[in-house]
Tab-separated table of C-alpha atoms in Angstrom:
chain	number	residue	atom	x	y	z
A	86	ASN	CA	157.100	16.323	105.915
A	87	ASP	CA	158.372	18.224	102.972
A	88	GLN	CA	160.639	15.335	101.895
A	89	LEU	CA	157.794	12.982	101.282
A	90	ASN	CA	156.532	12.869	97.594
A	91	ILE	CA	152.854	12.469	97.813
A	92	ASP	CA	150.773	12.378	94.651
A	93	SER	CA	146.896	12.993	94.884
A	94	ASP	CA	144.837	11.836	92.276
A	95	MET	CA	142.400	14.754	92.823
A	96	ASP	CA	145.151	17.220	92.248
A	97	ILE	CA	146.468	15.422	89.114
A	98	PHE	CA	142.771	15.323	87.788
A	99	LEU	CA	142.198	19.044	88.526
A	100	LYS	CA	145.584	20.164	86.779
A	101	ASP	CA	144.580	18.194	83.404
A	102	PRO	CA	141.095	16.633	83.616
A	103	LYS	CA	140.862	16.181	79.894
A	104	ASN	CA	143.584	13.571	80.058
A	105	ASN	CA	142.960	12.276	83.223
A	106	LEU	CA	139.164	11.338	83.257
A	107	ASP	CA	139.912	7.770	84.231
A	108	LEU	CA	140.976	8.975	87.710
A	109	TYR	CA	137.530	9.872	88.250
A	110	LYS	CA	136.005	6.834	90.312
A	111	GLY	CA	133.126	8.429	91.910
A	112	ASP	CA	132.426	10.978	94.627
A	113	PHE	CA	135.203	12.519	96.438
A	114	LEU	CA	135.803	10.681	99.746
A	115	GLN	CA	133.022	8.476	99.083
A	116	GLY	CA	131.789	6.546	102.270
A	117	PHE	CA	133.898	8.732	104.482
A	118	PHE	CA	131.968	10.326	107.342
A	119	LEU	CA	132.693	12.485	110.507
A	120	LYS	CA	130.092	12.734	113.122
A	121	ASP	CA	129.075	16.231	114.452
A	122	ALA	CA	131.091	17.890	111.964
A	123	GLU	CA	129.144	20.395	110.024
A	124	ASP	CA	132.020	22.223	108.677
A	125	TYR	CA	133.404	18.950	107.269
A	126	GLU	CA	130.167	18.272	105.697
A	127	TYR	CA	130.003	21.564	104.022
A	128	TRP	CA	133.609	21.305	102.834
A	129	ILE	CA	133.085	17.768	101.294
A	130	ILE	CA	129.756	18.466	99.594
A	131	LYS	CA	131.258	21.560	97.957
A	132	ASN	CA	134.507	19.441	96.947
A	133	ARG	CA	132.238	16.689	95.621
A	134	SER	CA	129.951	18.877	93.549
A	135	ALA	CA	132.872	20.708	92.027
A	136	LEU	CA	134.875	17.639	91.257
A	137	GLN	CA	131.583	15.821	89.672
A	138	ASP	CA	130.859	19.087	87.442
A	139	LYS	CA	134.334	19.393	86.123
A	140	PHE	CA	134.162	15.504	85.383
A	141	THR	CA	130.892	15.543	83.715
A	142	SER	CA	131.837	18.798	81.620
A	143	GLU	CA	135.126	17.221	80.445
A	144	ALA	CA	133.669	13.771	79.771
A	145	PHE	CA	130.790	15.126	77.810
A	146	THR	CA	132.971	17.161	75.561
A	147	SER	CA	135.298	14.207	74.972
A	148	ILE	CA	132.478	11.923	74.232
A	149	GLU	CA	130.889	14.362	71.903
A	150	ARG	CA	134.107	14.889	70.194
A	151	ASP	CA	134.638	11.246	69.757
A	152	ILE	CA	131.157	10.702	68.023
A	153	ASP	CA	131.648	13.559	65.714
A	154	LEU	CA	135.020	11.980	64.661
A	155	GLY	CA	133.476	8.380	64.493
A	156	ASN	CA	135.526	7.209	67.369
A	157	TYR	CA	133.050	4.714	68.876
A	158	ASP	CA	135.100	2.578	71.249
A	159	ASN	CA	133.400	2.168	74.620
A	160	ILE	CA	131.327	5.220	74.012
A	161	GLU	CA	127.982	3.684	75.032
A	162	GLN	CA	129.419	2.655	78.557
A	163	ARG	CA	130.931	6.189	78.885
A	164	ILE	CA	127.551	7.757	78.190
A	165	ASN	CA	125.635	5.568	80.479
A	166	ASN	CA	128.274	6.528	83.273
A	167	LEU	CA	127.376	10.165	82.789
A	168	ILE	CA	123.552	9.453	82.789
A	169	GLN	CA	123.948	7.544	86.171
A	170	LEU	CA	125.612	10.592	87.684
A	171	ASP	CA	122.470	12.665	86.665
A	172	GLU	CA	119.618	10.792	85.445
A	173	PHE	CA	117.586	14.148	84.696
A	174	ASP	CA	120.326	15.728	82.553
A	175	GLU	CA	118.780	15.431	79.041
A	176	LYS	CA	121.913	16.475	77.192
A	177	ASN	CA	123.511	12.999	78.182
A	178	PHE	CA	120.333	11.208	76.671
A	179	ARG	CA	120.919	13.352	73.606
A	180	LEU	CA	124.365	12.220	73.538
A	181	LEU	CA	123.286	8.505	73.679
A	182	MET	CA	120.633	9.234	71.060
A	183	LYS	CA	123.015	10.572	68.764
A	184	PHE	CA	125.359	7.849	69.086
A	185	TYR	CA	122.590	5.459	68.233
A	186	GLN	CA	121.567	7.571	65.305
A	187	ASN	CA	124.887	7.719	63.861
A	188	THR	CA	125.572	3.977	64.190
A	189	GLY	CA	122.211	3.310	62.495
A	190	ARG	CA	120.381	2.032	65.454
A	191	ASN	CA	117.215	4.332	65.082
A	192	VAL	CA	115.081	1.714	67.069
A	193	LYS	CA	117.459	2.191	70.117
A	194	VAL	CA	116.986	5.999	69.661
A	195	VAL	CA	113.233	5.668	69.773
A	196	GLU	CA	113.588	3.322	72.888
A	197	THR	CA	115.855	5.730	74.637
A	198	TYR	CA	113.511	8.605	74.024
A	199	GLN	CA	110.391	6.564	75.299
A	200	ASP	CA	112.472	5.746	78.433
A	201	LEU	CA	113.269	9.377	78.949
A	202	SER	CA	109.940	10.462	78.505
A	203	LYS	CA	108.403	8.201	81.013
A	204	LEU	CA	111.048	9.187	83.713
A	205	LEU	CA	110.664	13.055	83.219
A	206	ASN	CA	106.881	12.753	83.128
A	207	ASN	CA	106.751	10.486	86.315
A	208	GLU	CA	109.462	12.239	88.539
A	209	LEU	CA	109.005	15.892	87.360
A	210	GLY	CA	105.791	16.151	85.360
A	211	VAL	CA	107.615	17.504	82.092
A	212	THR	CA	108.384	16.363	78.671
A	213	PRO	CA	111.724	16.362	76.631
A	214	ASP	CA	112.751	19.483	75.297
A	215	ALA	CA	112.655	20.469	71.490
A	216	GLU	CA	116.219	19.528	70.831
A	217	THR	CA	115.917	15.915	72.042
A	218	LYS	CA	112.551	15.681	70.406
A	219	LYS	CA	114.333	16.722	66.992
A	220	ILE	CA	116.647	13.834	67.302
A	221	TYR	CA	113.736	11.466	67.984
A	222	GLU	CA	111.853	12.652	65.086
A	223	LYS	CA	114.698	12.434	62.629
A	224	SER	CA	115.040	8.748	63.589
A	225	ILE	CA	111.217	8.028	63.220
A	226	ASP	CA	111.576	9.508	59.606
A	227	GLN	CA	114.668	7.310	59.104
A	228	ILE	CA	112.998	4.245	60.252
A	229	ASP	CA	110.048	4.845	57.782
A	230	LEU	CA	112.578	5.568	54.970
A	231	ASN	CA	114.370	2.177	55.809
A	232	ASN	CA	111.326	0.256	55.939
A	233	THR	CA	110.112	1.659	52.462
A	234	LYS	CA	113.575	0.762	51.026
A	235	LYS	CA	114.204	-2.508	52.667
A	236	LYS	CA	111.015	-4.157	52.920
A	237	LEU	CA	109.754	-6.901	50.430
A	238	SER	CA	108.447	-4.812	47.528
A	239	GLU	CA	104.785	-4.620	47.028
A	240	ASN	CA	105.241	-5.611	43.392
A	241	PHE	CA	107.190	-8.872	44.310
A	242	TYR	CA	105.050	-11.937	43.461
A	243	TYR	CA	106.067	-15.539	43.283
A	244	GLY	CA	104.273	-18.855	42.316
A	245	ARG	CA	100.464	-19.563	42.192
A	246	TYR	CA	100.888	-19.509	38.502
A	247	GLN	CA	98.456	-22.297	37.805
A	248	GLU	CA	95.910	-20.621	40.070
A	249	ILE	CA	96.287	-17.165	38.339
A	250	ALA	CA	95.998	-18.975	34.938
A	251	THR	CA	92.629	-20.572	36.099
A	252	VAL	CA	91.178	-17.122	37.248
A	253	GLU	CA	92.424	-15.157	34.176
A	254	LYS	CA	90.797	-17.910	31.841
A	255	ILE	CA	87.404	-17.423	33.674
A	256	LEU	CA	87.639	-13.599	33.424
A	257	LYS	CA	88.414	-13.792	29.744
A	258	THR	CA	85.422	-16.038	28.969
A	259	TYR	CA	83.264	-13.559	30.923
A	260	ARG	CA	84.500	-10.628	29.168
A	261	GLU	CA	84.444	-12.101	25.650
A	262	ASP	CA	81.323	-14.378	25.910
A	263	GLY	CA	79.333	-12.827	28.842
A	264	SER	CA	79.244	-16.177	30.721
A	265	ALA	CA	80.548	-15.922	34.204
A	266	LYS	CA	81.480	-18.699	36.545
A	267	SER	CA	82.032	-17.487	40.160
A	268	ILE	CA	85.403	-18.340	42.019
A	269	PHE	CA	85.854	-19.499	45.617
A	270	LEU	CA	89.614	-18.978	46.738
A	271	SER	CA	90.524	-20.718	49.997
A	272	GLY	CA	93.689	-21.105	51.965
A	273	GLU	CA	94.986	-20.788	55.395
A	274	ALA	CA	95.781	-17.318	56.933
A	275	GLY	CA	98.984	-15.831	55.076
A	276	SER	CA	98.487	-18.385	52.047
A	277	GLY	CA	98.373	-15.408	49.499
A	278	LYS	CA	94.542	-14.964	48.819
A	279	SER	CA	94.599	-11.093	48.928
A	280	SER	CA	97.802	-10.952	47.130
A	281	LEU	CA	96.547	-13.288	44.144
A	282	LYS	CA	93.191	-11.208	44.235
A	283	GLU	CA	95.348	-7.812	43.980
A	284	LYS	CA	97.535	-9.257	41.189
A	285	VAL	CA	94.676	-10.762	39.091
A	286	PHE	CA	92.458	-7.434	39.175
A	287	LYS	CA	95.163	-4.878	39.324
A	288	ASN	CA	94.789	-3.893	35.656
A	289	LYS	CA	91.021	-5.078	35.066
A	290	LYS	CA	89.125	-1.947	35.949
A	291	ASP	CA	88.893	-1.122	32.056
A	292	ASP	CA	87.324	-4.362	31.375
A	293	PHE	CA	84.990	-4.852	34.661
A	294	ILE	CA	83.033	-2.945	37.136
A	295	ILE	CA	84.639	-4.286	40.230
A	296	ILE	CA	82.953	-3.894	43.531
A	297	GLU	CA	84.562	-5.294	46.704
A	298	SER	CA	83.117	-5.981	50.287
A	299	PHE	CA	84.779	-7.253	53.264
A	300	CYS	CA	83.769	-9.380	56.224
A	301	TYR	CA	85.475	-8.627	59.646
A	302	GLN	CA	86.024	-11.022	62.502
A	303	ALA	CA	84.658	-8.298	65.044
A	304	GLU	CA	81.445	-7.786	63.035
A	305	LYS	CA	80.449	-11.477	62.212
A	306	ASP	CA	77.538	-11.320	64.635
A	307	TYR	CA	76.073	-8.082	62.913
A	308	SER	CA	73.416	-9.245	60.524
A	309	LEU	CA	73.866	-8.361	56.819
A	310	ARG	CA	76.757	-6.089	57.663
A	311	SER	CA	78.806	-7.233	54.632
A	312	PHE	CA	75.701	-6.300	52.259
A	313	SER	CA	75.393	-3.112	53.864
A	314	ILE	CA	79.112	-2.379	52.791
A	315	LEU	CA	78.035	-3.649	49.103
A	316	MET	CA	74.885	-1.704	49.177
A	317	ASP	CA	76.808	1.569	49.847
A	318	LYS	CA	78.999	0.851	47.119
A	319	LEU	CA	76.307	-0.215	44.641
A	320	SER	CA	74.585	2.997	45.242
A	321	LYS	CA	77.607	5.130	44.142
A	322	VAL	CA	77.971	2.875	41.006
A	323	ILE	CA	74.157	3.622	40.173
A	324	GLU	CA	74.796	7.375	40.779
A	325	ASP	CA	78.063	7.440	38.675
A	326	LEU	CA	76.612	5.505	35.752
A	327	ASP	CA	73.529	7.316	35.954
A	328	ILE	CA	71.380	4.212	35.985
A	329	GLU	CA	67.535	4.519	35.855
A	330	LEU	CA	65.688	2.211	38.180
A	331	THR	CA	62.012	1.461	37.769
A	332	GLU	CA	59.774	3.137	40.221
A	333	PHE	CA	59.022	-0.213	42.061
A	334	LEU	CA	62.715	-1.008	42.018
A	335	SER	CA	63.843	2.513	43.233
A	336	LYS	CA	61.194	2.524	46.097
A	337	THR	CA	62.001	-0.991	47.311
A	338	ALA	CA	65.939	-0.080	47.149
A	339	SER	CA	65.380	3.178	49.173
A	340	GLU	CA	63.577	1.197	51.705
A	341	LEU	CA	66.173	-1.475	52.043
A	342	LEU	CA	69.364	0.710	52.022
A	343	PRO	CA	68.820	2.729	55.121
A	344	ARG	CA	67.329	-0.238	56.811
A	345	MET	CA	70.491	-2.599	55.961
A	346	ASN	CA	72.983	0.301	56.661
A	347	ARG	CA	71.568	0.748	60.034
A	348	ASN	CA	71.490	-3.091	60.739
A	349	MET	CA	67.579	-2.867	61.401
A	350	ILE	CA	66.879	-5.944	59.313
A	351	GLU	CA	66.948	-8.819	61.913
A	352	PRO	CA	67.911	-12.333	60.523
A	353	GLU	CA	64.468	-13.849	61.486
A	354	LEU	CA	62.894	-11.639	58.748
A	355	LEU	CA	64.638	-13.663	56.398
A	356	GLU	CA	62.684	-16.563	57.490
A	357	SER	CA	59.340	-14.810	57.682
A	358	SER	CA	56.571	-13.952	55.326
A	359	ASP	CA	57.027	-10.194	55.757
A	360	LEU	CA	57.130	-8.178	52.643
A	361	ILE	CA	60.851	-7.383	53.355
A	362	ASN	CA	61.976	-11.010	53.548
A	363	CYS	CA	64.915	-12.896	51.877
A	364	LYS	CA	63.154	-13.198	48.719
A	365	MET	CA	62.222	-9.510	48.283
A	366	ILE	CA	65.972	-8.294	49.334
A	367	SER	CA	67.257	-10.998	46.805
A	368	LEU	CA	65.115	-9.929	44.008
A	369	THR	CA	65.729	-6.216	44.359
A	370	LEU	CA	69.477	-7.197	44.538
A	371	VAL	CA	69.521	-9.275	41.567
A	372	GLU	CA	67.690	-6.462	39.583
A	373	ILE	CA	70.233	-3.840	40.451
A	374	LEU	CA	73.112	-6.055	39.688
A	375	ARG	CA	71.528	-6.908	36.457
A	376	LYS	CA	71.272	-3.107	35.409
A	377	ILE	CA	74.838	-2.576	36.260
A	378	LYS	CA	76.064	-5.824	34.254
A	379	ASP	CA	74.299	-4.659	31.201
A	380	ILE	CA	76.581	-1.653	30.912
A	381	LYS	CA	79.871	-3.503	31.718
A	382	PRO	CA	80.710	-7.045	33.055
A	383	LEU	CA	80.263	-6.951	36.922
A	384	VAL	CA	82.638	-8.554	39.558
A	385	ILE	CA	81.718	-8.623	43.098
A	386	ILE	CA	84.362	-9.547	45.518
A	387	PHE	CA	83.796	-10.691	49.064
A	388	GLU	CA	86.739	-11.312	51.300
A	389	ASP	CA	87.421	-13.190	54.312
A	390	MET	CA	83.958	-14.953	54.133
A	391	GLN	CA	84.489	-17.122	56.882
A	392	TRP	CA	83.502	-14.263	59.203
A	393	MET	CA	80.214	-13.492	57.043
A	394	ASP	CA	77.191	-13.891	59.265
A	395	LYS	CA	74.518	-16.592	58.545
A	396	ALA	CA	71.924	-13.947	57.142
A	397	SER	CA	74.415	-12.713	54.723
A	398	ILE	CA	75.470	-16.170	53.314
A	399	LYS	CA	71.627	-17.109	52.914
A	400	LEU	CA	71.102	-13.926	51.094
A	401	LEU	CA	74.107	-14.355	48.952
A	402	THR	CA	73.089	-17.897	48.049
A	403	SER	CA	69.818	-16.692	46.763
A	404	VAL	CA	71.469	-13.911	44.739
A	405	MET	CA	74.043	-15.922	42.977
A	406	LEU	CA	71.538	-18.732	42.205
A	407	HIS	CA	69.096	-16.360	40.729
A	408	LEU	CA	72.054	-14.509	38.754
A	409	LYS	CA	73.521	-17.764	37.559
A	410	ASP	CA	76.324	-16.815	34.916
A	411	GLU	CA	75.259	-13.156	34.564
A	412	VAL	CA	77.540	-11.733	37.398
A	413	LEU	CA	80.898	-13.012	38.531
A	414	PHE	CA	81.483	-13.513	42.309
A	415	PHE	CA	85.032	-13.731	43.805
A	416	LEU	CA	84.924	-15.116	47.146
A	417	THR	CA	87.811	-15.719	49.484
A	418	ALA	CA	87.996	-17.581	52.824
A	419	ARG	CA	90.284	-19.260	55.231
A	420	THR	CA	90.104	-22.898	55.355
A	421	GLN	CA	88.184	-23.414	58.656
A	422	ASN	CA	84.910	-24.779	59.508
A	423	ASN	CA	81.814	-22.725	58.482
A	424	HIS	CA	78.793	-24.971	57.769
A	425	SER	CA	76.778	-22.093	56.044
A	426	LEU	CA	79.563	-21.178	53.842
A	427	GLU	CA	80.163	-24.733	53.054
A	428	ASP	CA	76.340	-25.356	52.260
A	429	LEU	CA	76.580	-22.140	49.813
A	430	ILE	CA	79.638	-23.535	47.858
A	431	THR	CA	77.767	-26.831	47.821
A	432	SER	CA	74.845	-25.378	46.235
A	433	LEU	CA	76.725	-23.424	43.616
A	434	GLN	CA	78.757	-26.627	42.786
A	435	ARG	CA	75.509	-28.451	42.014
A	436	TYR	CA	74.771	-26.201	39.258
A	437	ASN	CA	78.255	-25.791	38.053
A	438	GLN	CA	78.310	-22.051	38.993
A	439	ILE	CA	81.574	-21.752	40.975
A	440	GLU	CA	85.300	-22.927	40.587
A	441	LYS	CA	87.022	-23.905	43.754
A	442	ILE	CA	90.501	-22.912	43.979
A	443	LYS	CA	92.549	-23.819	47.356
A	444	LEU	CA	96.079	-22.272	47.970
A	445	GLU	CA	98.440	-24.661	49.763
A	446	ARG	CA	101.636	-24.015	51.455
A	447	PHE	CA	104.895	-23.855	49.414
A	448	ASP	CA	107.012	-26.996	49.597
A	449	PHE	CA	110.846	-26.773	50.364
A	450	GLU	CA	111.967	-26.108	46.638
A	451	ASN	CA	109.320	-23.474	45.971
A	452	SER	CA	110.229	-21.924	49.391
A	453	LYS	CA	113.660	-21.941	48.438
A	454	LYS	CA	112.839	-20.112	45.074
A	455	PHE	CA	110.660	-17.688	46.914
A	456	LEU	CA	113.705	-16.577	48.989
A	457	GLU	CA	116.068	-16.436	46.096
A	458	LYS	CA	113.845	-14.537	43.916
A	459	ALA	CA	113.133	-12.044	46.745
A	460	LEU	CA	116.776	-11.562	47.684
A	461	PRO	CA	118.687	-12.217	44.143
A	462	ASP	CA	121.749	-10.795	45.419
A	463	THR	CA	122.095	-12.763	48.624
A	464	LYS	CA	123.817	-16.085	48.694
A	465	PHE	CA	121.738	-18.355	51.080
A	466	GLU	CA	123.444	-21.063	53.055
A	467	ASP	CA	121.503	-24.307	52.898
A	468	ALA	CA	121.210	-24.182	56.746
A	469	ILE	CA	119.494	-20.959	56.713
A	470	ILE	CA	116.962	-21.939	53.973
A	471	ARG	CA	116.070	-25.193	55.870
A	472	LYS	CA	115.790	-23.163	59.045
A	473	ILE	CA	113.459	-20.450	57.595
A	474	TYR	CA	111.352	-23.362	55.728
A	475	SER	CA	111.097	-25.216	59.019
A	476	GLU	CA	109.816	-22.078	60.917
A	477	SER	CA	107.631	-20.721	58.202
A	478	GLU	CA	106.271	-24.406	57.042
A	479	GLY	CA	106.120	-22.835	53.623
A	480	ASN	CA	103.445	-20.196	54.428
A	481	PRO	CA	104.025	-17.223	51.958
A	482	PHE	CA	103.405	-14.490	54.836
A	483	PHE	CA	105.871	-15.956	57.088
A	484	LEU	CA	108.313	-16.359	54.449
A	485	SER	CA	107.929	-12.872	53.399
A	486	GLU	CA	108.392	-11.739	57.080
A	487	TYR	CA	111.749	-13.704	57.231
A	488	ILE	CA	112.747	-11.869	54.139
A	489	ASN	CA	112.090	-8.599	55.757
A	490	LEU	CA	114.016	-9.694	58.818
A	491	LEU	CA	116.891	-10.514	56.409
A	492	LYS	CA	116.878	-7.276	54.768
A	493	LEU	CA	116.886	-5.356	57.913
A	494	ASP	CA	119.861	-7.334	59.202
A	495	SER	CA	117.571	-8.575	62.150
A	496	ASP	CA	117.835	-11.864	63.937
A	497	ILE	CA	115.855	-14.317	62.183
A	498	ASP	CA	115.481	-16.381	65.707
A	499	ILE	CA	113.352	-13.594	66.791
A	500	MET	CA	109.884	-13.132	65.207
A	501	SER	CA	108.645	-9.908	63.771
A	502	SER	CA	105.936	-7.939	65.401
A	503	LYS	CA	103.759	-8.891	62.403
A	504	MET	CA	104.424	-12.678	62.977
A	505	ILE	CA	103.381	-12.328	66.519
A	506	ASP	CA	100.309	-10.244	65.882
A	507	THR	CA	99.041	-12.741	63.361
A	508	ILE	CA	99.610	-15.833	65.601
A	509	LYS	CA	97.874	-13.748	68.518
A	510	SER	CA	94.823	-12.917	66.162
A	511	ARG	CA	94.245	-16.698	66.020
A	512	PHE	CA	93.236	-16.826	69.667
A	513	LEU	CA	91.526	-13.452	70.243
A	514	TYR	CA	88.083	-14.820	69.680
A	515	LEU	CA	88.189	-18.125	71.419
A	516	SER	CA	85.933	-18.661	74.350
A	517	GLU	CA	87.421	-19.517	77.793
A	518	ASP	CA	86.364	-23.359	77.200
A	519	GLU	CA	87.823	-23.354	73.820
A	520	LEU	CA	91.210	-21.673	75.027
A	521	LYS	CA	91.452	-24.250	77.790
A	522	PHE	CA	90.931	-27.160	75.401
A	523	PHE	CA	93.500	-25.866	73.142
A	524	LEU	CA	96.037	-25.447	75.984
A	525	ARG	CA	95.455	-28.889	77.272
A	526	ARG	CA	95.794	-30.385	73.824
A	527	SER	CA	99.030	-28.325	72.873
A	528	GLY	CA	100.669	-29.292	76.150
A	529	PHE	CA	101.118	-25.723	77.294
A	530	GLY	CA	98.451	-25.663	79.920
A	531	HIS	CA	101.076	-25.190	82.775
A	532	ALA	CA	102.611	-22.193	81.009
A	533	PHE	CA	99.221	-20.290	80.422
A	534	ARG	CA	97.302	-21.320	83.495
A	535	ASN	CA	96.296	-17.881	84.189
A	536	CYS	CA	95.559	-16.965	80.427
A	537	LYS	CA	92.191	-15.229	79.733
A	538	PRO	CA	90.684	-14.887	76.230
A	539	GLY	CA	90.197	-11.717	74.384
């Protein structure tokens, strides 16, 4: 009937697709089916494909233009609609990544790229093309740049002024009078032991020879591992300073060094009457350290001594007691039970050879000052300060991480990856029985019923 005025949304769309994109609601005649009608099937598939191609082409152009102009209204949803039509079309993912990049959401760019990579690899066995990778790599660079700009400056330091003054006074006495008193710095993880050490010794290399050795949790069962690191560094110092050792000392040291570095000295040898026993190793080390300190005051640093093996602690006790006030040892450890370490400190205290310094958590007022000094241009609401203090409990590491979250405009209700990793590390080396005991005591046993250590 020519008199009837019938409007078809398909005709309207095809005449002006640019201004009628909203008319496309899905496949042409979606759900409509005729049995045993091959010609119909061919016709409908052809039309569906043509209409979808026309829509995706026009929609892509429209979204791309809006992104370039900074018109971001409903952009994310519009792009996701395109992706749902063809999940293997990379150009739609690039559009989404570009939108995230332009709006400063580089982490979302990385997430989108990783999702796309997984999809293409699992389904097609290919990787994203060069153009997609270029957008991804730009965001990676931008993330690194943002972190460099926004994270808490490495030069930032707050508090511990009394503790720093104590260490500086001891160092001054050693430098001027040649009389050393060793230092034992303790505190919980994140209390600032390493930061204090870095601040104190940063500009001291002209006044002292400083040799550092570290104790690692994964190596706590390796005998004398901490001393093998120390001996490697002592060898280099002897070579750099062109120090001449006596024939006996040189021969003994050459015997000890390779054996220690290959962990060939077993702990029971330190108790035996064998030539290479604790006394021989100790006296050799003492003489080498004296040779070095005669040239310049010597500071030996051992960090994280809570993980030092018993053989190393026994050897260190002997060396320090023999040297008395000739060499300054700077020792750091977490406040946790280690009977061998406690015996070492007690022995040294008996002869007034060591100063104990313990780093406590910041109280509320110092935590507040910490935040205000780190972010001087930020006006904190009292509720925010109290929340951060409640969550961090005044631990400097966690305070610093909350500052980094604030600088990055992140949600402070969500812990950073560093916070999570630090908390996880506390439980990595618990035995199964120890972990079960902890879960029962904490009341979380029901939530971690299938939890396994390590």
